[in-house]
PDB file of C-alpha atoms in Angstrom:
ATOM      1  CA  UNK A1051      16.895   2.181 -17.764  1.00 70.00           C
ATOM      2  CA  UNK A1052      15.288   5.490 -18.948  1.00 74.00           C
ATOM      3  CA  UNK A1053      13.291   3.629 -21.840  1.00 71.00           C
ATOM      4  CA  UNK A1054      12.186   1.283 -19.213  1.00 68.00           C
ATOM      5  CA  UNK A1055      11.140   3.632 -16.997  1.00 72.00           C
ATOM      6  CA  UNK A1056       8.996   6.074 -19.736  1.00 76.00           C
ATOM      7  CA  UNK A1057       7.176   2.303 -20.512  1.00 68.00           C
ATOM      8  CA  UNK A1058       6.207   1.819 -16.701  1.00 68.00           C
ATOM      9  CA  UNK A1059       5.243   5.194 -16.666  1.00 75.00           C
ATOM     10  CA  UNK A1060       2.894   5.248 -20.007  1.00 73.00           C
ATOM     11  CA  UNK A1061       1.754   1.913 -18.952  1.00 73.00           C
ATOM     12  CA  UNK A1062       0.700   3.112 -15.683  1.00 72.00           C
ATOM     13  CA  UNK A1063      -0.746   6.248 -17.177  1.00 77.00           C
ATOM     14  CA  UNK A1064      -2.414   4.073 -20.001  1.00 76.00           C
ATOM     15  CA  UNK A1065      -4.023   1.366 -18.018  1.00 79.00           C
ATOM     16  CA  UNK A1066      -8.067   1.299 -16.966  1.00 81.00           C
ATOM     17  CA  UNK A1067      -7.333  -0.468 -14.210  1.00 81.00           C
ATOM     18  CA  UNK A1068      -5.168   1.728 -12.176  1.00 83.00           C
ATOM     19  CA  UNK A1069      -7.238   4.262 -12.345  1.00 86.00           C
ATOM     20  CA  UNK A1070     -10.460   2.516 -11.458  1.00 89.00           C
ATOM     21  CA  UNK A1071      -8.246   1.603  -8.265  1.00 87.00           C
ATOM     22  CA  UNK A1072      -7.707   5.015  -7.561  1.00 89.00           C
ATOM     23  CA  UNK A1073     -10.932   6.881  -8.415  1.00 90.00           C
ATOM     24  CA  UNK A1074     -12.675   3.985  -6.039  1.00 90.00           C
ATOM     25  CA  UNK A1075     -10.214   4.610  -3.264  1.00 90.00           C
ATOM     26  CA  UNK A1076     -10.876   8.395  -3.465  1.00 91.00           C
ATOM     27  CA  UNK A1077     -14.302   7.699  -3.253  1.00 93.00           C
ATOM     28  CA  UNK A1078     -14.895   5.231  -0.923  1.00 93.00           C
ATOM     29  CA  UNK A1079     -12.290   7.064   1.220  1.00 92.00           C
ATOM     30  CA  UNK A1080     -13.722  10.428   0.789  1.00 91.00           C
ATOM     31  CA  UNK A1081     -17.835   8.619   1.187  1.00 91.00           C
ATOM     32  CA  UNK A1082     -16.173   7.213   4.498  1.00 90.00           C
ATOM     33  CA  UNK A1083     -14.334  10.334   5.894  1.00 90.00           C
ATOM     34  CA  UNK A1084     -16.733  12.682   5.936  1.00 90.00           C
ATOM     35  CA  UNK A1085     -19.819  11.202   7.920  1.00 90.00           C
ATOM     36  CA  UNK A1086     -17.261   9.414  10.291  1.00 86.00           C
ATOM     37  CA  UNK A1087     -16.186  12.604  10.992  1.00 83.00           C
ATOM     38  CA  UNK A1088     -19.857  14.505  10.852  1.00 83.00           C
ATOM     39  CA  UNK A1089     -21.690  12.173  12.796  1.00 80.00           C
ATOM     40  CA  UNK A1090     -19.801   9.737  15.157  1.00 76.00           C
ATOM     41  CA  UNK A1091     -19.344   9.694  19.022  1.00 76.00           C
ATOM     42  CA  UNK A1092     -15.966   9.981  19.851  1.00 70.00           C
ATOM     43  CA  UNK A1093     -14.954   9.015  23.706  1.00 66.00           C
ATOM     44  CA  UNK A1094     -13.075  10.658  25.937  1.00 58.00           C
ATOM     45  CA  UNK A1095      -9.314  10.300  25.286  1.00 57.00           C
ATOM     46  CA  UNK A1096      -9.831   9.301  21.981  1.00 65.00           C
ATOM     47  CA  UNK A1097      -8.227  11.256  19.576  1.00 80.00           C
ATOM     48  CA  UNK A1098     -10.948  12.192  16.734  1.00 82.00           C
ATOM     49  CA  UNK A1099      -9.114  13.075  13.791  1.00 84.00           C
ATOM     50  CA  UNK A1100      -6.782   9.986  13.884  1.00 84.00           C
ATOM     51  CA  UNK A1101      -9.263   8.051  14.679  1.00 83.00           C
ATOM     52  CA  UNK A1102     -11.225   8.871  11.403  1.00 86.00           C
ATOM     53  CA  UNK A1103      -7.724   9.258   9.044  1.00 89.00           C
ATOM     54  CA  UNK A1104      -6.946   5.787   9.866  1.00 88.00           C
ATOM     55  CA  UNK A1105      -9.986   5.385   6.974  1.00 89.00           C
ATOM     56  CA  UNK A1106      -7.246   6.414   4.704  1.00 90.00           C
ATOM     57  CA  UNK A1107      -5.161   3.390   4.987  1.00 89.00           C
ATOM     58  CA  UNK A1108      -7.648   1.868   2.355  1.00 92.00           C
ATOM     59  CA  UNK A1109      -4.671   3.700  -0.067  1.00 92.00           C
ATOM     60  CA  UNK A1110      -2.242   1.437   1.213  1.00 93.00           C
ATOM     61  CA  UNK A1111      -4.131  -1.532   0.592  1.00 93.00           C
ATOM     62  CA  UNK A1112      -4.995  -0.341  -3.153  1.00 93.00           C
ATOM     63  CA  UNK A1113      -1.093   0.453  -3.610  1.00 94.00           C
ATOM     64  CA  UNK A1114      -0.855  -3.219  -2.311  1.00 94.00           C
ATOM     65  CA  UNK A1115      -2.729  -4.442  -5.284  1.00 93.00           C
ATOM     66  CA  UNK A1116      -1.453  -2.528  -7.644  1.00 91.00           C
ATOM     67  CA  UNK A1117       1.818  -3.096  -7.317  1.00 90.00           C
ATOM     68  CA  UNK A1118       0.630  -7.254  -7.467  1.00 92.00           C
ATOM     69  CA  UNK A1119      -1.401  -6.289 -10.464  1.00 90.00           C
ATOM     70  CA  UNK A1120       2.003  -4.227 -12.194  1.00 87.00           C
ATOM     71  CA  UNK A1121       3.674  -7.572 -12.305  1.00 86.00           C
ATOM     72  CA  UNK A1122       1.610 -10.699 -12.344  1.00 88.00           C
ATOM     73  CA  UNK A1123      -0.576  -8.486 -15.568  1.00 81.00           C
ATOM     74  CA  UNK A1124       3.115  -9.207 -17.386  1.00 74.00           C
ATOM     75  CA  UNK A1125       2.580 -13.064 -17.000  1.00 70.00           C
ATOM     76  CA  UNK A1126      -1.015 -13.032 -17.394  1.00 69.00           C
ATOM     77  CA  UNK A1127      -1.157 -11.016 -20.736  1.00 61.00           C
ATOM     78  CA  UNK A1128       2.206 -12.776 -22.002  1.00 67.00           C
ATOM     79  CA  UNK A1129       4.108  -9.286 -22.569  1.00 68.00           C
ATOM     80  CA  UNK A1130       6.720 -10.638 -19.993  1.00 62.00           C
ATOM     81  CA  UNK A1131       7.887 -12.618 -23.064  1.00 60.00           C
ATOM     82  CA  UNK A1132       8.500 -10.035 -25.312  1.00 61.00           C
ATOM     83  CA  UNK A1133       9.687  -7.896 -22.577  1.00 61.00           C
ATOM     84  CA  UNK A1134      12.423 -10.455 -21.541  1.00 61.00           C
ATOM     85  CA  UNK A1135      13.322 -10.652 -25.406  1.00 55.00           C
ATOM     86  CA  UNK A1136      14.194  -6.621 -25.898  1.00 62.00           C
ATOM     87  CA  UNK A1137      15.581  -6.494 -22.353  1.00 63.00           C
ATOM     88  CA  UNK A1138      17.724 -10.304 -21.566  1.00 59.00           C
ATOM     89  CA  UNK A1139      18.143  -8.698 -18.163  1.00 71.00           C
ATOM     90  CA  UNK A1140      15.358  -8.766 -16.018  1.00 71.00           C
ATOM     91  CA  UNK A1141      16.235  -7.307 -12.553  1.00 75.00           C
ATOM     92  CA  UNK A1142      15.906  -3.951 -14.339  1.00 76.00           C
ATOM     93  CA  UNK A1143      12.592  -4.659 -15.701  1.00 77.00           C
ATOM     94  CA  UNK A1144      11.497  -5.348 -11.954  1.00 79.00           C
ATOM     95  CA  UNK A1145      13.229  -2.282 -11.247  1.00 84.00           C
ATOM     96  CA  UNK A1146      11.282  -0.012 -13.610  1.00 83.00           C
ATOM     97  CA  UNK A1147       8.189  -1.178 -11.768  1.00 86.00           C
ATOM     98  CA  UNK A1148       9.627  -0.896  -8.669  1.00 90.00           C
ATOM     99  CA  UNK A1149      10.547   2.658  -9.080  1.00 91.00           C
ATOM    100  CA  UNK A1150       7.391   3.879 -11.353  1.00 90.00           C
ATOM    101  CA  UNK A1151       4.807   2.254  -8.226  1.00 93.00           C
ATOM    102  CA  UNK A1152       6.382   3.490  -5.278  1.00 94.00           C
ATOM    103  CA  UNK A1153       6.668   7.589  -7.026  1.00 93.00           C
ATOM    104  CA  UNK A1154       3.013   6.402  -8.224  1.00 92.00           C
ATOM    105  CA  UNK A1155       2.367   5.393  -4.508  1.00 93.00           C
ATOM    106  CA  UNK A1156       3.894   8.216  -2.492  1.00 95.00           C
ATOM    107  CA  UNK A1157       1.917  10.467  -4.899  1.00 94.00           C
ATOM    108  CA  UNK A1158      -1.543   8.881  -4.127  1.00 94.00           C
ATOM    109  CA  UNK A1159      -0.818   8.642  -0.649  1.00 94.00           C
ATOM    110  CA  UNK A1160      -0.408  11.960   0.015  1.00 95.00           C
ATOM    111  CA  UNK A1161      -3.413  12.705  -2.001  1.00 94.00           C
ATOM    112  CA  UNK A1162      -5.395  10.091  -0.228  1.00 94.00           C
ATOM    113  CA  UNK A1163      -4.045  10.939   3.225  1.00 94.00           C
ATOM    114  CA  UNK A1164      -4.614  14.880   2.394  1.00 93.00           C
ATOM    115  CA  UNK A1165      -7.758  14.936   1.239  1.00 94.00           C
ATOM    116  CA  UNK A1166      -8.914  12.599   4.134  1.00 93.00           C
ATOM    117  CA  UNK A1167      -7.474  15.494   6.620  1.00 92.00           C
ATOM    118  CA  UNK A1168      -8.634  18.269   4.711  1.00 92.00           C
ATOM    119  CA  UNK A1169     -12.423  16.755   5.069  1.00 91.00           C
ATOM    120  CA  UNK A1170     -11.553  15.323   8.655  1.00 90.00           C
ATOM    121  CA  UNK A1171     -10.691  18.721  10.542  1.00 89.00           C
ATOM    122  CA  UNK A1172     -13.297  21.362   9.680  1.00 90.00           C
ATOM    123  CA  UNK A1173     -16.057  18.843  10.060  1.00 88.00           C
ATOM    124  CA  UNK A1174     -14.577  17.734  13.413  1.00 87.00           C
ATOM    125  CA  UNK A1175     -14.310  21.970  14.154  1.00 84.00           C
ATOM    126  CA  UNK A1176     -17.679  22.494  12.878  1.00 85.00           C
ATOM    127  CA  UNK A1177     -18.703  19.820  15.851  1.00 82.00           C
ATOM    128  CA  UNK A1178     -16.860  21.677  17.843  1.00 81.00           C
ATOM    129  CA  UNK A1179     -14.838  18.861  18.442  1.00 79.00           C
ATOM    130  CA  UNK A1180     -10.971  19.146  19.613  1.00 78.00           C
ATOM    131  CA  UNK A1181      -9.311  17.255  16.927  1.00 76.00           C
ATOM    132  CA  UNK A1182      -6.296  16.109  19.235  1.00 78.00           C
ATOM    133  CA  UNK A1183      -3.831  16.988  15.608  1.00 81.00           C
ATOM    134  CA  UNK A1184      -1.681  19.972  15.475  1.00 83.00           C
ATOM    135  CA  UNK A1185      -0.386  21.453  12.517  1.00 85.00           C
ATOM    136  CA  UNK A1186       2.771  19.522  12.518  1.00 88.00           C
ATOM    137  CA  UNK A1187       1.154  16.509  13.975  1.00 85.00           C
ATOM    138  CA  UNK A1188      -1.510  16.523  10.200  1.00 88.00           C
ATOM    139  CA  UNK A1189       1.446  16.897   8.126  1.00 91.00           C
ATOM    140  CA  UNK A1190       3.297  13.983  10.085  1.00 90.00           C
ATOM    141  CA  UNK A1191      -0.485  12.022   9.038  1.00 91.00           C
ATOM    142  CA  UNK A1192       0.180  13.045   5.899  1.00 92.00           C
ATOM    143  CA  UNK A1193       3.853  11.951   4.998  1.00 94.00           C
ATOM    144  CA  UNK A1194       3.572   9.421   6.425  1.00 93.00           C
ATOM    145  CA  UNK A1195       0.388   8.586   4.840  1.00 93.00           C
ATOM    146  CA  UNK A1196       2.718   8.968   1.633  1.00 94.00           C
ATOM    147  CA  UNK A1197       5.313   6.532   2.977  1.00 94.00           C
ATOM    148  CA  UNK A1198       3.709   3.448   3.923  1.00 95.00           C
ATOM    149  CA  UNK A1199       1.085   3.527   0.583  1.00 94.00           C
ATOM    150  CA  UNK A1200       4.392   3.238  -1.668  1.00 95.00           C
ATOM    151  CA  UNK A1201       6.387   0.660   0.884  1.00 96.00           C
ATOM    152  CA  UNK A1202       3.231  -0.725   0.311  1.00 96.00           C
ATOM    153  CA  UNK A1203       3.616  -0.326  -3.411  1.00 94.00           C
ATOM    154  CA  UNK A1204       6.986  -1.963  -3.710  1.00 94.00           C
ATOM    155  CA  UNK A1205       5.898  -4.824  -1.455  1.00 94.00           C
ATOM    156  CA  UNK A1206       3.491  -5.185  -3.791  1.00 92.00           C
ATOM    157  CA  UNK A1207       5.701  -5.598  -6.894  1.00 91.00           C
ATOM    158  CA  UNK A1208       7.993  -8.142  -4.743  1.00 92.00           C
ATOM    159  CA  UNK A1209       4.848 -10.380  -3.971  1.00 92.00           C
ATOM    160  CA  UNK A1210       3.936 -10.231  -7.777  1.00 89.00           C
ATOM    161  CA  UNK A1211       7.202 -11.153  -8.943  1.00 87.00           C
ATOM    162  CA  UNK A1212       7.178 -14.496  -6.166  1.00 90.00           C
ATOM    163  CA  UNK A1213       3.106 -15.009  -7.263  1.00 89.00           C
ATOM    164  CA  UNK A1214       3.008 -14.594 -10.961  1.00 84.00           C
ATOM    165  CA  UNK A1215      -0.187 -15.978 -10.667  1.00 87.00           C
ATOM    166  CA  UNK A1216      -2.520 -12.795 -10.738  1.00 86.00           C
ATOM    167  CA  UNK A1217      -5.216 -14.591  -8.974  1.00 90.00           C
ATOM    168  CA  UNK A1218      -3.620 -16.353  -6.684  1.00 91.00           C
ATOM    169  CA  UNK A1219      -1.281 -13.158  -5.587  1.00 89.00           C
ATOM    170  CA  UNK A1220      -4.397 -11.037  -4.706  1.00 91.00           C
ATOM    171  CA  UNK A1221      -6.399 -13.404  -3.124  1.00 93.00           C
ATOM    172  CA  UNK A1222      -2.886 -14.206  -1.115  1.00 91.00           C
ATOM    173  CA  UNK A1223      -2.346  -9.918  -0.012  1.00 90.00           C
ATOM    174  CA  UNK A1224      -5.891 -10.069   0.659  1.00 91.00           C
ATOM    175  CA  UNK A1225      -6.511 -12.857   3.164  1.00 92.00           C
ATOM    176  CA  UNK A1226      -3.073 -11.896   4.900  1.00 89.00           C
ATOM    177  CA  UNK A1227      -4.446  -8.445   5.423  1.00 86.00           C
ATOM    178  CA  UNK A1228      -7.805  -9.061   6.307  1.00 87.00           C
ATOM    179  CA  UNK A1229      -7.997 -12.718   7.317  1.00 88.00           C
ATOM    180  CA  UNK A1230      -4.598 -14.115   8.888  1.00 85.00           C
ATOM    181  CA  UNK A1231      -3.504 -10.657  10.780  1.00 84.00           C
ATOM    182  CA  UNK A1232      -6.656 -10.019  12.534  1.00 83.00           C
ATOM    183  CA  UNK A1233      -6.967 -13.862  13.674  1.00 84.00           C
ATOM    184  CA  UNK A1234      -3.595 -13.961  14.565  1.00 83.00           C
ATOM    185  CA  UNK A1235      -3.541 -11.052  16.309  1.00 76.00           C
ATOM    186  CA  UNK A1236      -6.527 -12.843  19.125  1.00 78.00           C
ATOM    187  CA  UNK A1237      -3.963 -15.375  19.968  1.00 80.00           C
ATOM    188  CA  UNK A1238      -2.711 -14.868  23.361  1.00 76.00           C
ATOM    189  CA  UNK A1239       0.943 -13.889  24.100  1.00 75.00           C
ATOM    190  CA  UNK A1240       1.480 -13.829  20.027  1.00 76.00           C
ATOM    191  CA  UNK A1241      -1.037 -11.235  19.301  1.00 74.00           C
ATOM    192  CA  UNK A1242       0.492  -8.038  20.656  1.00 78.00           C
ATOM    193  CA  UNK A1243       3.467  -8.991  18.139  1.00 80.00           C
ATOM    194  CA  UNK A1244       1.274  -9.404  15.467  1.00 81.00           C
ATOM    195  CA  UNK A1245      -0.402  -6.158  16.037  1.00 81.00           C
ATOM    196  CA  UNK A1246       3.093  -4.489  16.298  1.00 84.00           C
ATOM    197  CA  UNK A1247       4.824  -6.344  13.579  1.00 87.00           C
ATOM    198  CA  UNK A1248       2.237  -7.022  11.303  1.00 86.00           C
ATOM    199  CA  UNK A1249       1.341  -4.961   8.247  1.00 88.00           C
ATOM    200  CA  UNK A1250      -1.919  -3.578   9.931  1.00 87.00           C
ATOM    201  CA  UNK A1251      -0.299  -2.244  12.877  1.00 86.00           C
ATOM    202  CA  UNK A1252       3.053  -1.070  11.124  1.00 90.00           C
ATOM    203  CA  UNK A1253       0.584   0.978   8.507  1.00 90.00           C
ATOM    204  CA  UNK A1254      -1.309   2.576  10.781  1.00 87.00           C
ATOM    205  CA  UNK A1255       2.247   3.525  13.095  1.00 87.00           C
ATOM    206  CA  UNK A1256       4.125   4.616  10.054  1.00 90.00           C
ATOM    207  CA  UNK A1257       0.657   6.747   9.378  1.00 87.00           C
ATOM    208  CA  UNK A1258       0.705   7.747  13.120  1.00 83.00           C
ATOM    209  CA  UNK A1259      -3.146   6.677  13.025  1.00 82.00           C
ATOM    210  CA  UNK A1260      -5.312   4.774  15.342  1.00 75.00           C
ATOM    211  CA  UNK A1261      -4.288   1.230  15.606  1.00 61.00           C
ATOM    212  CA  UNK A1262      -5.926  -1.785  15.076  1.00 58.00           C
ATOM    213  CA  UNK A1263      -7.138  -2.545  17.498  1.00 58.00           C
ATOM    214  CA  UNK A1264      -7.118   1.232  19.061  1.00 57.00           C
ATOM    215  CA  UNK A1265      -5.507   0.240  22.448  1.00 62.00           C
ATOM    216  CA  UNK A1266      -2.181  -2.274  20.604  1.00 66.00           C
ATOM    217  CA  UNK A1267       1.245  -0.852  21.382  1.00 77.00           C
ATOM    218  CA  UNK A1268       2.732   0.294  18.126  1.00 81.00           C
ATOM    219  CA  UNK A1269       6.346   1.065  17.070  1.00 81.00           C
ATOM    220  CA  UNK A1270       7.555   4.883  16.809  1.00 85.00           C
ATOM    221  CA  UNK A1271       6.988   6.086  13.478  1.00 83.00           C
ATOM    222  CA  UNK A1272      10.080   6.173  12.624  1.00 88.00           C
ATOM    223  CA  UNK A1273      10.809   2.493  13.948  1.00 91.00           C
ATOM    224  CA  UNK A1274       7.472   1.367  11.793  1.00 90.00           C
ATOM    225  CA  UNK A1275       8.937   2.709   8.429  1.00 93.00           C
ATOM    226  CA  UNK A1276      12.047   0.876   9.243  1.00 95.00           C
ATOM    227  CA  UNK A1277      10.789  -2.632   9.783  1.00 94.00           C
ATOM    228  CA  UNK A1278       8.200  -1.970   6.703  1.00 94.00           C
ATOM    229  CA  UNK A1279      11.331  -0.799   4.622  1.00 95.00           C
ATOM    230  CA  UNK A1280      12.511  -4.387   5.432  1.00 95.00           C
ATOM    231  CA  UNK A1281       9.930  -6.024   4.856  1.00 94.00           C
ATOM    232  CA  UNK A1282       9.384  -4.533   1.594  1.00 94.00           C
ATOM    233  CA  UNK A1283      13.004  -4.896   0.522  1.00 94.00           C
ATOM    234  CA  UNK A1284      13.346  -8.853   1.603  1.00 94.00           C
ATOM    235  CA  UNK A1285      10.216  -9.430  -0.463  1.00 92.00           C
ATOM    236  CA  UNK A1286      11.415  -7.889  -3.283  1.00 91.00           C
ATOM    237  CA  UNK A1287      14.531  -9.871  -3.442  1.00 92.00           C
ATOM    238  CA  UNK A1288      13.431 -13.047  -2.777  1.00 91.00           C
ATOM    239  CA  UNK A1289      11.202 -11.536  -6.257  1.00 85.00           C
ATOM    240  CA  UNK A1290      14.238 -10.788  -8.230  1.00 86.00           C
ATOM    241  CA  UNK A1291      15.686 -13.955  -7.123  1.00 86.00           C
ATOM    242  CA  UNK A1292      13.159 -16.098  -8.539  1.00 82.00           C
ATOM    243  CA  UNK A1293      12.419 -13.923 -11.799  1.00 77.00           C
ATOM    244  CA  UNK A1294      15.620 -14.118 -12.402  1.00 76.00           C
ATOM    245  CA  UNK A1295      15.892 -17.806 -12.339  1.00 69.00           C
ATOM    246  CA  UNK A1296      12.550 -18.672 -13.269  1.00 69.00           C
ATOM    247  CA  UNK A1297      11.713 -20.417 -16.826  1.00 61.00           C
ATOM    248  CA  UNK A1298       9.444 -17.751 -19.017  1.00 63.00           C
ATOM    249  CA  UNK A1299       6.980 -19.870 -21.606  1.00 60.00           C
ATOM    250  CA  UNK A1300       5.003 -18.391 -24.446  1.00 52.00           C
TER     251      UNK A1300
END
């Protein structure tokens, strides 16, 4: 398990792609932040700085991919083969993954989620603008900011294992994400459980960010890491399940 896990973690530190994910998160979250922050109108009862660190949650969606990308790149590439060959068992191949994403996930999470406060609150002080975020109410942004980008990691490496298809396994995160929740979530009756229970709104409650929309009801935090933790896990076993019993061609 220890060679398999130095692999994942070369791979990961090897690979272009990854890091084009990340340094284009940073970016686009830090280019976002900060005139959010400088310039917008916040209303009364809002609360500014969760408001604008709800930007952040682009890090989950990146961890998303990434963790698709970590698996369905095996099929795609044809180094599952090989892989399958030196290692007959594949659960802990999925493992290595699994366990090499979500440290690589919490990691950039906090990063992401830091960095996003550390611009967020002296522009919003600068403005003279109460922040509505104590202390321990940031770092609670924070870790939990760190939390929900690597559930969203391993989620990721559980839909990649179901999808091999690389393709078809973004496109599918994607339009559930950005499509299906946000449509769903208009339907009458069924909405408010889509906003709780869906991926959008369990993000930004595990985050302890501004919803989407700002006025859904939202689990605890605590609740919200809980259902994504199951989420997460019951997607990556219905993975292992099928790699496991799946046909591998050249």
């Amino acid at each position: 398990m220890t060679r398999l896990l130095r692999a994942e973690a070369l791979r990961l530190r090897t690979a272009r792609s990854y890091w084009l994910l990340a340094a284009g998160a940073f970016a686009l979250i830090a280019g976002w932040v900060a005139p959010t922050a400088a310039a917008t109108s916040f209303t009364s009862g809002d609360s500014p700085a969760r408001a604008t660190l709800a930007i952040a949650g682009l890090a989950q969606t990146v961890a998303l991919l990434a963790g698709v990308l970590a698996v369905t790149g095996e099929f795609r590439h044809k180094t599952i083969t090989p892989a399958v060959l030196i290692t007959p068992r594949r659960t802990p191949l999925l493992a290595a993954k699994l366990i090499t994403l979500v440290a690589a996930g919490l990691i950039f999470g906090l990063l992401t989620t830091g960095m996003a406060t550390a611009i967020t609150l002296p522009l919003l002080a600068a403005r003279h603008i109460s922040a509505g975020l104590n202390p321990t109410q940031a770092a609670a942004v924070i870790v939990g900011g760190g939390i929900a980008t690597a559930l969203f990691a391993a989620a990721g490496v559980g839909v990649g294992a179901i999808i091999r298809n690389q393709v078809g396994a973004v496109v599918a995160v994607l339009a559930l994400l950005y499509v299906a929740e946000p449509l769903l979530g208009f339907i009458p009756h069924a909405g408010a459980a889509v906003q709780k229970y869906g991926l959008g709104g369990l993000a930004a409650a595990t985050t302890h960010t501004t919803g989407f929309p700002a006025t859904a009801q939202l689990l605890g935090q605590g609740a919200a890491i809980l259902v994504l933790t199951g989420y997460a896990a019951a997607v990556l076993l219905a993975g292992t399940a099928l790699l496991r019993h799946r046909d591998i061609t050249t």
